[in-house]
Amino acid sequence: MEVVVLKVEDPSCFWIAVKGCVPGLVSETAYENLNAEMKQFYSSYKGADEIKGEEVEKGQVYVVFSEELQCWCRALVGSVQCRADGYQLGCFLVDYAKYCSVPSENIRVLAGAFAKIPHRAKKCRLHCTKPLTLHIDYCENTAKIGPAKRWDTAAIQHFRKLLEEATEVKATIQAVEDNVLDVFLFVTIRDEKICVNDDLVAKHFAHYKETEGTAGSSSDDCDSEVSLNECVPVEFVGPTFHARPKLPFGEEMSPRLEPGLAGCNSVLEKRSQRSRKVPKDNTVPVVGMVPGVPSKEDKAVQTERLPQFLNSNSFQTHTVEDDQQSFQSVGKEKNFVFLSKKIEPSSVLETAPLFDGLKKELVRNKFPGPTFTESYCWPPVAWGCDVVAISQQGNDPLLYIPPVLTLLQLKSDYQALPNMSGPLALILCPGWKKAQLVFDLLKTYRKGCRRLHPMLIILGQKKEAASQVEIQGCEVVVTTPYNLLRLLEHNTGFLCRLCHLVLDEIEVLLSDTTEQVFAILDCYKKATAQGDLPHQIIAVGTQWNKHITPLVKEFMNDPHIVITVIEEAAIFGNVHQVVQLCMNSNRTAELLKILDFTQRNLQKVLVFADSVTEVEMIHKALKSNSVVSLKKHKESKCNAKCVLERWRKMHSSGTPAVLVLTDDCLQSLGIRDATCVIHFSFPSPGVFGQRLQSMSDTICTGIKDSAVDQEHTKAKSVILLTENSSCHAPGILQYLKHAEAEIPKEFYDLTARVLESEENEKSSRPLCASLKAFGICRNRTVCPDRHQINLSIDMAQNIAAEMIETPERVTILPLLVIHATNYFGRIVKKQKDQYTVLAKEMNDYFKVSGHRISVNTVEKSVFYGLHEGANCHRVQVVETPAEDEDKENVCKVTIKYIDEGRTSQVNSDQLLHLPAKFKSLPPQAVEIVVCRVKPIDNEVEWNPKVTDHINHKIKGKLHHAKVVHTLGRTVWVDPMVGVTNLPTMKMWINEYNIRSEILSTGLGTDNPEHTGEIKKLCRQVAVLDHAQSLEHLPAKPEAVEKCGTSVQTSSVRSTKEDTAGLEEASSPQDTSIQENSAESCNSSVTLPSNDVVQAKEDSTMHQQKSCHPQVKWLQDKMTVTLKVQILRATDTKCEFSREKVAFSAYSEGKLYVVDLELYQSVIAEQSTCVIKDTEAVILLVKEKKGAWCKLLKNKNVHVSLDFEHWEESEDERPFTVGSAKLSYLPAGSEDWFESSEDSNTDSDE
């Protein structure tokens, strides 16, 4: 029969209406007449019975007025919500398959005459077509396609696309179950007939599955079938023909044929015979008992029974009321949710409890639909209830913004509030950056609501700032705890109208600003204590925090608690986390001790192991020690259902239930009621959560007093910590600290060594910007950058000695402002600045059109010229397109202006050949950091207001500064003063001090520890440089300067002279005049002492007359490759010996020498040297195959790893897992970490 699809949620839930005239069915004309009669009756007839909101019953059909359709419609009531302005009803229009929300005044009793006609919308699902999805096992690094509980988004989109593109849709009904039609759906697209069921299977979105309980099937048959609980490998999916159920009338359909057009035999023959009936031409197919699909109809039902069912009033859309469950697993396997109270999720935007205008605005902004967490958070927030939501998406403001905006549309709820100025909703964020994000979202989505006038309040420490805040007419305020307390000091009545308080990123708020948040909560509680006014607290975050418990108990009213992260639910439910120390060889003995305790308490125990071999070993050991246990792994003969039944029978019979299994079996078993989990193999953070989920039903469902927790906690998680547990130790330690578990000192020691190793792996990363700017990085464990000195990077390019003639006072020209205290610019010489001369020469040179020669081939790291307007710049290419992308002559390249510090993208044809005479002057750009000032309120970034103010103040203007430290091309200055030159009077006028300017904004504060932390950081250079130095130091610093290495390559410059005079003169209030002393311009450079460390050459042979180029190296098992960075080398020589390699060459008139003493031996006769345009490549053949742990016997500052081409082998990885190799040995713990591959204990046999 031909149908029209009214609404689609997914292939298992859609609604259709029969199109045209079908014998025995109500026609479309009849429904049109019904609508007209209802419109006339309910619009004009006063006898239509009105009904009060409290009398409306869920699950009953009424008549409602639809604002969208502008007509009276029959509707099934799904929810009834009581609000201040009346009742709001969530309805489903049974003739249009639409969800809507209507006020109680727009509902009427359904008249008997209008109830006789059956509902037009029929709920359907594709017959025997079940979803597939891709299951990724991160532990085994495999991906498999297997059955899913929920349709993938791609499958739903493909299903909808087929229906949208179809010019004709037909359906054949195969079965009826719970008032839902099981259908085969056929569409016509561009004259091609397609079976939708088969098309989804063919594209691997679905598979055919007959429901359990099929007549004629036996348990043996079921066991011999491929279990749908097991994942099907990707490589085995994709048959030419797909196994599919046979149609009731005996034909099997080909994936793109309509019934009756053609048939083909299935690849798989069905084991049982099915009843077949051939339909007449003028009838629709019979609703029979389809194998695998339970039906309430009898097998012998004839064709004439179908119209009776379709016309029956019993066909309604409803929600099945399940018993309240604290834990639910909805949709995909990882979709876990803990609920303190039952919530019906709103998984579709149409059914979400949001204002209609807001829904349209969400769609307009391409909102993809409620996420899993949002589907559970939105309803209780929209009801006005207190809510605590903990989720991995807990930092997403859309968890609360849409329902809060919906609440603010109800003007009647706020009529009783005092007629004063103040917001209705207040959103507290942990910092200005998150507050700005929330404010931007409010401005975006307020377009679909009435005028809300959201306001962002960020106050500095100025006392007058709070008095300048005007909140008249503002209904939503976004701020931070510190800023709100400053405002409350000035305006005590700010919270008098507050109804909705949102705590965003609650774990950060309660960790960093605990006192401030509870002070605000006390103020809010006092402000809402008088009168029966609406008030609501919403707390969202990614982690449970111990301070949430007093928040719930003291300030919330029976809140809805929603947790979608099993690890956080375990903390909330007081799962006892235990860390048990043992040797890797003694794990079995330790396991027996733990099981001896659990047996006395009759617990359900799961023991998780890594491999099949480990499971078998544990099972055998338990059996030999008279511990009754079961085992399950992927090679087990017994299926999951059998193991699960035996495991539960053991517990019910009074026997301790112990199951040893691998992680990949947990999903098929579906265990949720374990009371003890033992991690025999150390878990990764991801696997750890999956294991904890097996105890979800046991986790206590309420917040208990801490005094009772330990005595009454049922669930327990035991981790066996061994010497081989280093890989995932930091992640697990962080969780255990968060859970406030008792952690042994050895665990801290092990984690510290792992973190140290991880820090060493960051050696190729840049030095942490926060560490340079403020002297501290608060998130070292997650920060991707380096926090230690790397000489090969930090000292690769150093500020020339002549650039800093007198550290007490240098002239700085900032050209690029990164933030308020970090800039790039040049150090300007007071007399005859070399770059000024160079820039003039370059401009004169490139004015001649014949000199502007475009580069044909762009190379990385090479210097070029760039003509922009009237100026020419020296630039370096830092990034080029990938080889497969570089197909055209002209491409985009990333360049760095080496004399300014900024980067940009230009076309490759804009780059000009740069003559060698313009390359002799070293790059002039230096990084400048102003010391001893940081953002207020423990912020980690500067507010843009401060940065914009400083940028406008200093960019392109001369400044005087005192250099307190240098590292590579970074200088730390304190103070830095804006100056104006009066050349006629030979004087400089100090206009402002940058540090004072920042403090005057009220958004900065003193940072006295900054200089000390930088000094401590730079001391690492002295240690590293001393370790790498040779026995003899250069006799004279001038000799070092001659070979291209300045005295200023020292890592640290400290000056201890008193700076009071400069700081006093630099005060913005007291403008003073300084004489321009020529003495400071001509002072000679002296060697620094104490903290100053000279750069040293690796070789003494040529240190007085040659330079050492940069060398990068990499290796494989057979060879070592050295890349000597030298441009257009001439007169090259390369000599090889068994333990030494010597290279020398001239470049641009300078002699470069490399003399390296190798750590291991090479075959000199087979080693080679190839000279290229930008480098010399030396290939050393190893005498013995294998990896070298280092290249040289003595470290060399000029030699470093080539990280761009480094490939790490399995044997070189820092974490070696296994009993034979140890990665980290804590000091003083040799006995505890002693490894033994073989164990003679009885427990390991």
PDB file of C-alpha atoms in Angstrom, residues 188-311:
ATOM      1  CA  THR A 188      11.040   4.908  -5.707  1.00  0.00           C
ATOM      2  CA  ILE A 189      13.957   7.213  -6.460  1.00  0.00           C
ATOM      3  CA  ARG A 190      14.538   8.322 -10.028  1.00  0.00           C
ATOM      4  CA  ASP A 191      12.479   5.364 -11.374  1.00  0.00           C
ATOM      5  CA  GLU A 192      14.491   2.893  -9.292  1.00  0.00           C
ATOM      6  CA  LYS A 193      12.727   0.680  -6.770  1.00  0.00           C
ATOM      7  CA  ILE A 194      14.620   0.289  -3.508  1.00  0.00           C
ATOM      8  CA  CYS A 195      13.842  -1.835  -0.467  1.00  0.00           C
ATOM      9  CA  VAL A 196      14.888   0.380   2.439  1.00  0.00           C
ATOM     10  CA  ASN A 197      15.429  -2.585   4.772  1.00  0.00           C
ATOM     11  CA  ASP A 198      17.857  -4.215   2.348  1.00  0.00           C
ATOM     12  CA  ASP A 199      19.570  -0.941   1.502  1.00  0.00           C
ATOM     13  CA  LEU A 200      20.463  -0.295   5.149  1.00  0.00           C
ATOM     14  CA  VAL A 201      21.825  -3.833   5.437  1.00  0.00           C
ATOM     15  CA  ALA A 202      23.777  -3.532   2.192  1.00  0.00           C
ATOM     16  CA  LYS A 203      25.476  -0.371   3.423  1.00  0.00           C
ATOM     17  CA  HIS A 204      26.327  -2.004   6.773  1.00  0.00           C
ATOM     18  CA  PHE A 205      24.085   0.308   8.756  1.00  0.00           C
ATOM     19  CA  ALA A 206      21.975  -2.664   9.881  1.00  0.00           C
ATOM     20  CA  HIS A 207      21.665  -6.437   9.948  1.00  0.00           C
ATOM     21  CA  TYR A 208      18.721  -8.798   9.874  1.00  0.00           C
ATOM     22  CA  LYS A 209      17.910 -10.406  13.194  1.00  0.00           C
ATOM     23  CA  GLU A 210      14.916 -12.452  14.233  1.00  0.00           C
ATOM     24  CA  THR A 211      13.756 -11.861  17.774  1.00  0.00           C
ATOM     25  CA  GLU A 212      14.382 -14.542  20.376  1.00  0.00           C
ATOM     26  CA  GLY A 213      11.573 -16.977  20.897  1.00  0.00           C
ATOM     27  CA  THR A 214      11.031 -17.887  17.232  1.00  0.00           C
ATOM     28  CA  ALA A 215       8.839 -20.906  16.793  1.00  0.00           C
ATOM     29  CA  GLY A 216      10.748 -23.934  15.665  1.00  0.00           C
ATOM     30  CA  SER A 217      14.141 -22.728  16.810  1.00  0.00           C
ATOM     31  CA  SER A 218      16.025 -24.658  19.451  1.00  0.00           C
ATOM     32  CA  SER A 219      18.676 -23.744  21.919  1.00  0.00           C
ATOM     33  CA  ASP A 220      21.187 -25.727  19.951  1.00  0.00           C
ATOM     34  CA  ASP A 221      20.371 -23.763  16.843  1.00  0.00           C
ATOM     35  CA  CYS A 222      20.820 -20.536  18.765  1.00  0.00           C
ATOM     36  CA  ASP A 223      24.204 -21.605  20.057  1.00  0.00           C
ATOM     37  CA  SER A 224      25.395 -22.526  16.592  1.00  0.00           C
ATOM     38  CA  GLU A 225      24.436 -19.110  15.228  1.00  0.00           C
ATOM     39  CA  VAL A 226      26.909 -16.235  15.400  1.00  0.00           C
ATOM     40  CA  SER A 227      26.164 -14.555  18.710  1.00  0.00           C
ATOM     41  CA  LEU A 228      25.051 -10.956  18.279  1.00  0.00           C
ATOM     42  CA  ASN A 229      26.716 -10.172  21.572  1.00  0.00           C
ATOM     43  CA  GLU A 230      30.049 -10.832  19.892  1.00  0.00           C
ATOM     44  CA  CYS A 231      31.426  -8.233  17.508  1.00  0.00           C
ATOM     45  CA  VAL A 232      31.773  -9.209  13.870  1.00  0.00           C
ATOM     46  CA  PRO A 233      35.215  -8.372  12.442  1.00  0.00           C
ATOM     47  CA  VAL A 234      35.144  -5.599   9.882  1.00  0.00           C
ATOM     48  CA  GLU A 235      36.934  -7.653   7.263  1.00  0.00           C
ATOM     49  CA  PHE A 236      34.244 -10.357   7.250  1.00  0.00           C
ATOM     50  CA  VAL A 237      31.317  -7.984   6.737  1.00  0.00           C
ATOM     51  CA  GLY A 238      30.075  -7.210   3.242  1.00  0.00           C
ATOM     52  CA  PRO A 239      28.456 -10.251   1.583  1.00  0.00           C
ATOM     53  CA  THR A 240      26.974  -9.925  -1.850  1.00  0.00           C
ATOM     54  CA  PHE A 241      23.616 -11.179  -0.592  1.00  0.00           C
ATOM     55  CA  HIS A 242      22.291 -10.499   2.883  1.00  0.00           C
ATOM     56  CA  ALA A 243      20.493 -12.981   5.069  1.00  0.00           C
ATOM     57  CA  ARG A 244      16.994 -11.639   5.525  1.00  0.00           C
ATOM     58  CA  PRO A 245      13.613 -12.939   6.712  1.00  0.00           C
ATOM     59  CA  LYS A 246      11.265 -14.361   4.124  1.00  0.00           C
ATOM     60  CA  LEU A 247       8.081 -12.502   3.381  1.00  0.00           C
ATOM     61  CA  PRO A 248       4.826 -14.082   4.540  1.00  0.00           C
ATOM     62  CA  PHE A 249       3.707 -14.746   0.989  1.00  0.00           C
ATOM     63  CA  GLY A 250       6.775 -16.802   0.170  1.00  0.00           C
ATOM     64  CA  GLU A 251       9.036 -14.422  -1.753  1.00  0.00           C
ATOM     65  CA  GLU A 252      12.439 -13.185  -0.676  1.00  0.00           C
ATOM     66  CA  MET A 253      13.204  -9.697  -1.864  1.00  0.00           C
ATOM     67  CA  SER A 254      16.346  -8.533  -3.594  1.00  0.00           C
ATOM     68  CA  PRO A 255      17.838  -5.372  -2.112  1.00  0.00           C
ATOM     69  CA  ARG A 256      16.426  -3.057  -4.785  1.00  0.00           C
ATOM     70  CA  LEU A 257      13.175  -4.695  -5.920  1.00  0.00           C
ATOM     71  CA  GLU A 258       9.563  -4.067  -4.972  1.00  0.00           C
ATOM     72  CA  PRO A 259       7.391  -7.051  -3.876  1.00  0.00           C
ATOM     73  CA  GLY A 260       6.079  -8.983  -6.835  1.00  0.00           C
ATOM     74  CA  LEU A 261       8.649  -7.668  -9.311  1.00  0.00           C
ATOM     75  CA  ALA A 262      11.349 -10.233  -8.783  1.00  0.00           C
ATOM     76  CA  GLY A 263      12.600 -12.691  -6.221  1.00  0.00           C
ATOM     77  CA  CYS A 264      15.822 -14.374  -5.325  1.00  0.00           C
ATOM     78  CA  ASN A 265      16.778 -17.177  -3.016  1.00  0.00           C
ATOM     79  CA  SER A 266      18.508 -16.254   0.198  1.00  0.00           C
ATOM     80  CA  VAL A 267      22.091 -17.272   0.726  1.00  0.00           C
ATOM     81  CA  LEU A 268      21.138 -18.761   4.099  1.00  0.00           C
ATOM     82  CA  GLU A 269      18.321 -21.332   4.156  1.00  0.00           C
ATOM     83  CA  LYS A 270      15.989 -21.058   7.151  1.00  0.00           C
ATOM     84  CA  ARG A 271      16.000 -24.038   9.475  1.00  0.00           C
ATOM     85  CA  SER A 272      12.254 -24.035  10.087  1.00  0.00           C
ATOM     86  CA  GLN A 273       9.382 -23.984   7.589  1.00  0.00           C
ATOM     87  CA  ARG A 274       7.311 -20.846   7.614  1.00  0.00           C
ATOM     88  CA  SER A 275       3.672 -20.469   6.805  1.00  0.00           C
ATOM     89  CA  ARG A 276       3.091 -18.705   3.512  1.00  0.00           C
ATOM     90  CA  LYS A 277      -0.038 -17.035   2.188  1.00  0.00           C
ATOM     91  CA  VAL A 278      -0.444 -15.418  -1.202  1.00  0.00           C
ATOM     92  CA  PRO A 279      -2.392 -12.162  -0.989  1.00  0.00           C
ATOM     93  CA  LYS A 280      -5.153 -11.256  -3.370  1.00  0.00           C
ATOM     94  CA  ASP A 281      -4.615  -8.380  -5.757  1.00  0.00           C
ATOM     95  CA  ASN A 282      -7.142  -6.155  -4.045  1.00  0.00           C
ATOM     96  CA  THR A 283      -5.914  -6.720  -0.487  1.00  0.00           C
ATOM     97  CA  VAL A 284      -2.888  -5.840   1.573  1.00  0.00           C
ATOM     98  CA  PRO A 285      -0.583  -8.503   3.039  1.00  0.00           C
ATOM     99  CA  VAL A 286      -1.811 -10.426   6.048  1.00  0.00           C
ATOM    100  CA  VAL A 287      -0.447  -9.636   9.491  1.00  0.00           C
ATOM    101  CA  GLY A 288       0.887 -13.072  10.360  1.00  0.00           C
ATOM    102  CA  MET A 289       3.212 -14.555  12.880  1.00  0.00           C
ATOM    103  CA  VAL A 290       6.590 -13.667  11.372  1.00  0.00           C
ATOM    104  CA  PRO A 291       9.373 -15.916  12.686  1.00  0.00           C
ATOM    105  CA  GLY A 292      11.361 -14.121  15.329  1.00  0.00           C
ATOM    106  CA  VAL A 293       8.811 -11.325  15.807  1.00  0.00           C
ATOM    107  CA  PRO A 294       6.298 -11.948  18.626  1.00  0.00           C
ATOM    108  CA  SER A 295       2.805 -10.813  17.705  1.00  0.00           C
ATOM    109  CA  LYS A 296      -0.386 -10.517  19.677  1.00  0.00           C
ATOM    110  CA  GLU A 297      -2.310 -11.688  16.623  1.00  0.00           C
ATOM    111  CA  ASP A 298      -2.916 -15.334  15.855  1.00  0.00           C
ATOM    112  CA  LYS A 299      -1.224 -17.088  12.938  1.00  0.00           C
ATOM    113  CA  ALA A 300      -4.568 -17.662  11.290  1.00  0.00           C
ATOM    114  CA  VAL A 301      -5.560 -14.024  11.180  1.00  0.00           C
ATOM    115  CA  GLN A 302      -6.992 -13.288   7.724  1.00  0.00           C
ATOM    116  CA  THR A 303      -6.648 -10.227   5.590  1.00  0.00           C
ATOM    117  CA  GLU A 304      -9.875  -8.644   6.706  1.00  0.00           C
ATOM    118  CA  ARG A 305      -8.545  -8.336  10.269  1.00  0.00           C
ATOM    119  CA  LEU A 306      -5.931  -5.785   9.218  1.00  0.00           C
ATOM    120  CA  PRO A 307      -8.344  -2.870   8.546  1.00  0.00           C
ATOM    121  CA  GLN A 308      -9.929  -3.566  11.929  1.00  0.00           C
ATOM    122  CA  PHE A 309      -6.571  -3.108  13.630  1.00  0.00           C
ATOM    123  CA  LEU A 310      -5.658  -0.013  11.652  1.00  0.00           C
ATOM    124  CA  ASN A 311      -9.009   1.553  12.514  1.00  0.00           C
TER     125      ASN A 311
END
